[in-house]
Amino acid sequence: MSRTRTALLAAMALVAGATGTAFAVDPGGAEAAAVPCTVDYKIQNQWSTGFTAAVTVTNNSAAKSSWSLKWSYAGNQKVTSGWNAKLSQSGAAVTAANESYNAQLATGGSVSFGFQGSYSGSNAIPATFTLDGVTCNVDSGGPGGPTDPPDPGGPANRVNNPYDGAKVYVNPEWSAKAAAEPGGSRIANQPTGVWLDRIAAINGAGGKMGLRAHLDEALRQKGSGELVVQLVIYNLPGRDCAALASNGELKADEIDRYRTEYIDPIKAVLADSKYSSLRIVTTVEIDSLPNLVTNTGSRPTATPQCDVMKANGNYIKGVGYALNKLGDVPNVYNYVDAGHHGWIGWDDNFAPSATLFKEAASAEGATVNDVHGFITNTANYSALKEDNFSISDNVAGKSVRESKWVDWNRYVDELSFAQAFRNQLVSAGFPSGIGMLIDTSRNGWGGTARPTGPGARTTVDTYVDGGRYDRRINPGNWCNQSGAGLGERPQAGPAAGIDAYVWMKPPGESDGASKEIPNPEGKGFDRMCDPTYEGNPRNNNNMSGALPDAPLSGHWFSAQFRQLMQNAYPPLS
């Protein structure tokens, strides 16, 4: 279990008491003047002879071109290995110095590292830390107060892959809708994600099950074995800044409501010891962080709404806060949304996305160790694997990258992208053990339109277009796509670096309405869900490819569900 102990100056305690929160660093405020640096030291996992810890250092003084953090243990703890810092130990004294890639530490900036250690007896958290010889206070990581490390032998040890050896929760509400469709009983027993897409969803809204009801049902389904529950954490302020179909309830500046009315209540439920035997997988804020990379600034795909969210930092803050708080629950496994290959796969987007994700995972008291992995293709349609062409193929003197479909992307399918992006994330500073999830709920592209071999080699375009499984007009099309089918069934450990194929988006739930529909859910009308729409720069001004007569996002779309079954690949029996 991730725990933190806090040591604060009396003045800081008075500030905390006045605000009603434990402590939050504001580099430009009075706290920064009084506190030259803060250290968040968390014991992530602990067992009878060893532990893993995560440390985040925030510098509130002048910018540094190198740094060294020191502390001493009161017991016999020994650092045995580490990452993202050069760690050395002499007796009880430990020194963590920067690596070459994280030497710069700006004013108000943070850096995170982790390590594994051994101990016997007690494992007390160090009382004092110094950054370059200056004593730091220890940041509590926000509301919640100081706590002690977990007791040895408790449920603190997360498994490497939560899906291994476990059943996955079947949402009875989705299952009933699927079973009511002709032929739907063939897949009604498949596990899907539970979407917490507004505050009211936590307790249940419109007669639907709330979070506790789902977790209680999960305990019933679990029996004596292991069971994974999949939750979608999806309610950032200014949500979906580049789209309108699934705009959220929180305004761009309502980060405090996100923290106190959304994340904190979710954490309180998940931390209930009643549910400690469940493996709880969270998919954290789909589409948010990639929008800051591709849809801001001078890019032709930029939107004013995304520029606002980049400027106010509330996507970064919100994701960091969610990772920190939910990561404190020992049986929660956080997976951050990472877009898909048709969004992040270009050179301009690939490495910058990993860097931005690292920034978010180091915000609001979070560390990279609060991230168990990443998920790609959530609620999207990118083919899992294109067998009929590869990125290295050349046709008629041109590379496949030059085709209109690939359009200079470095990846042609989701599996190759997810595996490569995992390596990029590790290079950016995430632990080497992170795993990837791929949402295969709607990327099968089977049926009569599925090619059986490569296209004609007349031109690079005839070759790619004739052989590609993904039959969308453009890979930027995302709303209720015509011709789509169910993909690979959920399964654990299907490929190297992939923790699971999942159906995080429940098949049959709409991406957005085909026309404007007044509603109390804060959901707007996006022309990309209108089958008559001729497109925008994000889909190279192509037709939207959307199905007609779609309901609001998240609502049941019977025609889409039937199409998905008809075009399933592998086919339904």
GROMACS .gro file of N, CA and C in nm, residues 210-265:
model
  168
  210GLY      N    1  -2.461   0.205  -0.868
  210GLY     CA    2  -2.349   0.288  -0.829
  210GLY      C    3  -2.225   0.205  -0.810
  211LEU      N    4  -2.116   0.273  -0.772
  211LEU     CA    5  -1.987   0.204  -0.758
  211LEU      C    6  -1.993   0.092  -0.655
  212ARG      N    7  -2.051   0.118  -0.539
  212ARG     CA    8  -2.058   0.013  -0.436
  212ARG      C    9  -2.141  -0.106  -0.484
  213ALA      N   10  -2.248  -0.078  -0.556
  213ALA     CA   11  -2.331  -0.188  -0.606
  213ALA      C   12  -2.251  -0.276  -0.701
  214HIS      N   13  -2.170  -0.213  -0.787
  214HIS     CA   14  -2.086  -0.292  -0.878
  214HIS      C   15  -1.983  -0.373  -0.801
  215LEU      N   16  -1.920  -0.312  -0.702
  215LEU     CA   17  -1.818  -0.384  -0.626
  215LEU      C   18  -1.879  -0.498  -0.544
  216ASP      N   19  -2.000  -0.477  -0.492
  216ASP     CA   20  -2.068  -0.585  -0.420
  216ASP      C   21  -2.099  -0.701  -0.513
  217GLU      N   22  -2.144  -0.667  -0.635
  217GLU     CA   23  -2.171  -0.772  -0.733
  217GLU      C   24  -2.041  -0.841  -0.774
  218ALA      N   25  -1.933  -0.764  -0.782
  218ALA     CA   26  -1.804  -0.824  -0.815
  218ALA      C   27  -1.761  -0.925  -0.710
  219LEU      N   28  -1.784  -0.896  -0.583
  219LEU     CA   29  -1.752  -0.992  -0.477
  219LEU      C   30  -1.833  -1.120  -0.495
  220ARG      N   31  -1.959  -1.105  -0.535
  220ARG     CA   32  -2.042  -1.223  -0.558
  220ARG      C   33  -1.986  -1.306  -0.674
  221GLN      N   34  -1.947  -1.239  -0.784
  221GLN     CA   35  -1.893  -1.309  -0.900
  221GLN      C   36  -1.756  -1.370  -0.870
  222LYS      N   37  -1.683  -1.309  -0.780
  222LYS     CA   38  -1.547  -1.353  -0.750
  222LYS      C   39  -1.541  -1.494  -0.693
  223GLY      N   40  -1.628  -1.523  -0.599
  223GLY     CA   41  -1.618  -1.652  -0.533
  223GLY      C   42  -1.486  -1.665  -0.460
  224SER      N   43  -1.422  -1.779  -0.473
  224SER     CA   44  -1.296  -1.804  -0.402
  224SER      C   45  -1.173  -1.772  -0.486
  225GLY      N   46  -1.194  -1.734  -0.613
  225GLY     CA   47  -1.080  -1.705  -0.699
  225GLY      C   48  -1.046  -1.557  -0.702
  226GLU      N   49  -0.967  -1.518  -0.801
  226GLU     CA   50  -0.931  -1.377  -0.820
  226GLU      C   51  -1.023  -1.314  -0.924
  227LEU      N   52  -1.052  -1.186  -0.906
  227LEU     CA   53  -1.139  -1.118  -1.001
  227LEU      C   54  -1.094  -0.973  -1.019
  228VAL      N   55  -1.091  -0.928  -1.145
  228VAL     CA   56  -1.058  -0.791  -1.182
  228VAL      C   57  -1.187  -0.713  -1.207
  229VAL      N   58  -1.195  -0.593  -1.151
  229VAL     CA   59  -1.303  -0.499  -1.183
  229VAL      C   60  -1.241  -0.384  -1.262
  230GLN      N   61  -1.301  -0.349  -1.375
  230GLN     CA   62  -1.247  -0.244  -1.462
  230GLN      C   63  -1.333  -0.118  -1.451
  231LEU      N   64  -1.271  -0.008  -1.405
  231LEU     CA   65  -1.340   0.119  -1.390
  231LEU      C   66  -1.278   0.223  -1.483
  232VAL      N   67  -1.362   0.304  -1.545
  232VAL     CA   68  -1.315   0.415  -1.627
  232VAL      C   69  -1.334   0.545  -1.548
  233ILE      N   70  -1.223   0.608  -1.514
  233ILE     CA   71  -1.223   0.735  -1.441
  233ILE      C   72  -1.225   0.846  -1.545
  234TYR      N   73  -1.339   0.916  -1.555
  234TYR     CA   74  -1.362   0.999  -1.675
  234TYR      C   75  -1.450   1.118  -1.642
  235ASN      N   76  -1.390   1.221  -1.581
  235ASN     CA   77  -1.470   1.337  -1.545
  235ASN      C   78  -1.385   1.461  -1.522
  236LEU      N   79  -1.274   1.474  -1.596
  236LEU     CA   80  -1.188   1.590  -1.579
  236LEU      C   81  -1.263   1.720  -1.604
  237PRO      N   82  -1.220   1.829  -1.541
  237PRO     CA   83  -1.275   1.959  -1.580
  237PRO      C   84  -1.241   1.988  -1.727
  238GLY      N   85  -1.335   2.047  -1.798
  238GLY     CA   86  -1.313   2.076  -1.940
  238GLY      C   87  -1.289   1.953  -2.023
  239ARG      N   88  -1.355   1.844  -1.989
  239ARG     CA   89  -1.330   1.713  -2.051
  239ARG      C   90  -1.350   1.716  -2.202
  240ASP      N   91  -1.267   1.636  -2.271
  240ASP     CA   92  -1.276   1.619  -2.416
  240ASP      C   93  -1.274   1.753  -2.489
  241CYS      N   94  -1.163   1.826  -2.469
  241CYS     CA   95  -1.155   1.962  -2.522
  241CYS      C   96  -1.159   1.969  -2.674
  242ALA      N   97  -1.126   1.860  -2.743
  242ALA     CA   98  -1.127   1.862  -2.889
  242ALA      C   99  -1.253   1.802  -2.947
  243ALA      N  100  -1.347   1.764  -2.864
  243ALA     CA  101  -1.471   1.704  -2.911
  243ALA      C  102  -1.587   1.762  -2.832
  244LEU      N  103  -1.707   1.727  -2.873
  244LEU     CA  104  -1.826   1.780  -2.807
  244LEU      C  105  -1.921   1.672  -2.760
  245ALA      N  106  -1.912   1.552  -2.821
  245ALA     CA  107  -2.013   1.448  -2.796
  245ALA      C  108  -2.012   1.402  -2.651
  246SER      N  109  -1.896   1.406  -2.586
  246SER     CA  110  -1.887   1.356  -2.449
  246SER      C  111  -1.830   1.460  -2.355
  247ASN      N  112  -1.858   1.587  -2.382
  247ASN     CA  113  -1.820   1.692  -2.286
  247ASN      C  114  -1.873   1.656  -2.149
  248GLY      N  115  -1.800   1.692  -2.047
  248GLY     CA  116  -1.838   1.654  -1.912
  248GLY      C  117  -1.913   1.762  -1.837
  249GLU      N  118  -1.938   1.734  -1.711
  249GLU     CA  119  -2.018   1.824  -1.628
  249GLU      C  120  -1.935   1.934  -1.564
  250LEU      N  121  -1.804   1.916  -1.553
  250LEU     CA  122  -1.719   2.011  -1.482
  250LEU      C  123  -1.659   2.113  -1.578
  251LYS      N  124  -1.667   2.239  -1.541
  251LYS     CA  125  -1.610   2.346  -1.622
  251LYS      C  126  -1.458   2.343  -1.615
  252ALA      N  127  -1.395   2.416  -1.706
  252ALA     CA  128  -1.250   2.410  -1.722
  252ALA      C  129  -1.174   2.443  -1.594
  253ASP      N  130  -1.232   2.528  -1.509
  253ASP     CA  131  -1.159   2.572  -1.389
  253ASP      C  132  -1.204   2.500  -1.262
  254GLU      N  133  -1.285   2.394  -1.275
  254GLU     CA  134  -1.341   2.330  -1.156
  254GLU      C  135  -1.256   2.211  -1.109
  255ILE      N  136  -1.126   2.235  -1.097
  255ILE     CA  137  -1.036   2.129  -1.053
  255ILE      C  138  -1.062   2.090  -0.908
  256ASP      N  139  -1.101   2.186  -0.825
  256ASP     CA  140  -1.128   2.154  -0.684
  256ASP      C  141  -1.249   2.063  -0.671
  257ARG      N  142  -1.351   2.083  -0.752
  257ARG     CA  143  -1.467   1.992  -0.750
  257ARG      C  144  -1.425   1.853  -0.796
  258TYR      N  145  -1.339   1.847  -0.896
  258TYR     CA  146  -1.289   1.717  -0.943
  258TYR      C  147  -1.222   1.641  -0.829
  259ARG      N  148  -1.139   1.713  -0.753
  259ARG     CA  149  -1.068   1.648  -0.643
  259ARG      C  150  -1.164   1.601  -0.533
  260THR      N  151  -1.247   1.695  -0.484
  260THR     CA  152  -1.323   1.670  -0.361
  260THR      C  153  -1.456   1.601  -0.384
  261GLU      N  154  -1.519   1.624  -0.500
  261GLU     CA  155  -1.651   1.566  -0.524
  261GLU      C  156  -1.646   1.442  -0.612
  262TYR      N  157  -1.532   1.418  -0.676
  262TYR     CA  158  -1.524   1.303  -0.768
  262TYR      C  159  -1.417   1.204  -0.725
  263ILE      N  160  -1.289   1.243  -0.728
  263ILE     CA  161  -1.182   1.147  -0.696
  263ILE      C  162  -1.186   1.105  -0.550
  264ASP      N  163  -1.199   1.199  -0.458
  264ASP     CA  164  -1.198   1.162  -0.316
  264ASP      C  165  -1.308   1.063  -0.280
  265PRO      N  166  -1.434   1.084  -0.325
  265PRO     CA  167  -1.538   0.984  -0.296
  265PRO      C  168  -1.511   0.848  -0.359
   0.00000   0.00000   0.00000
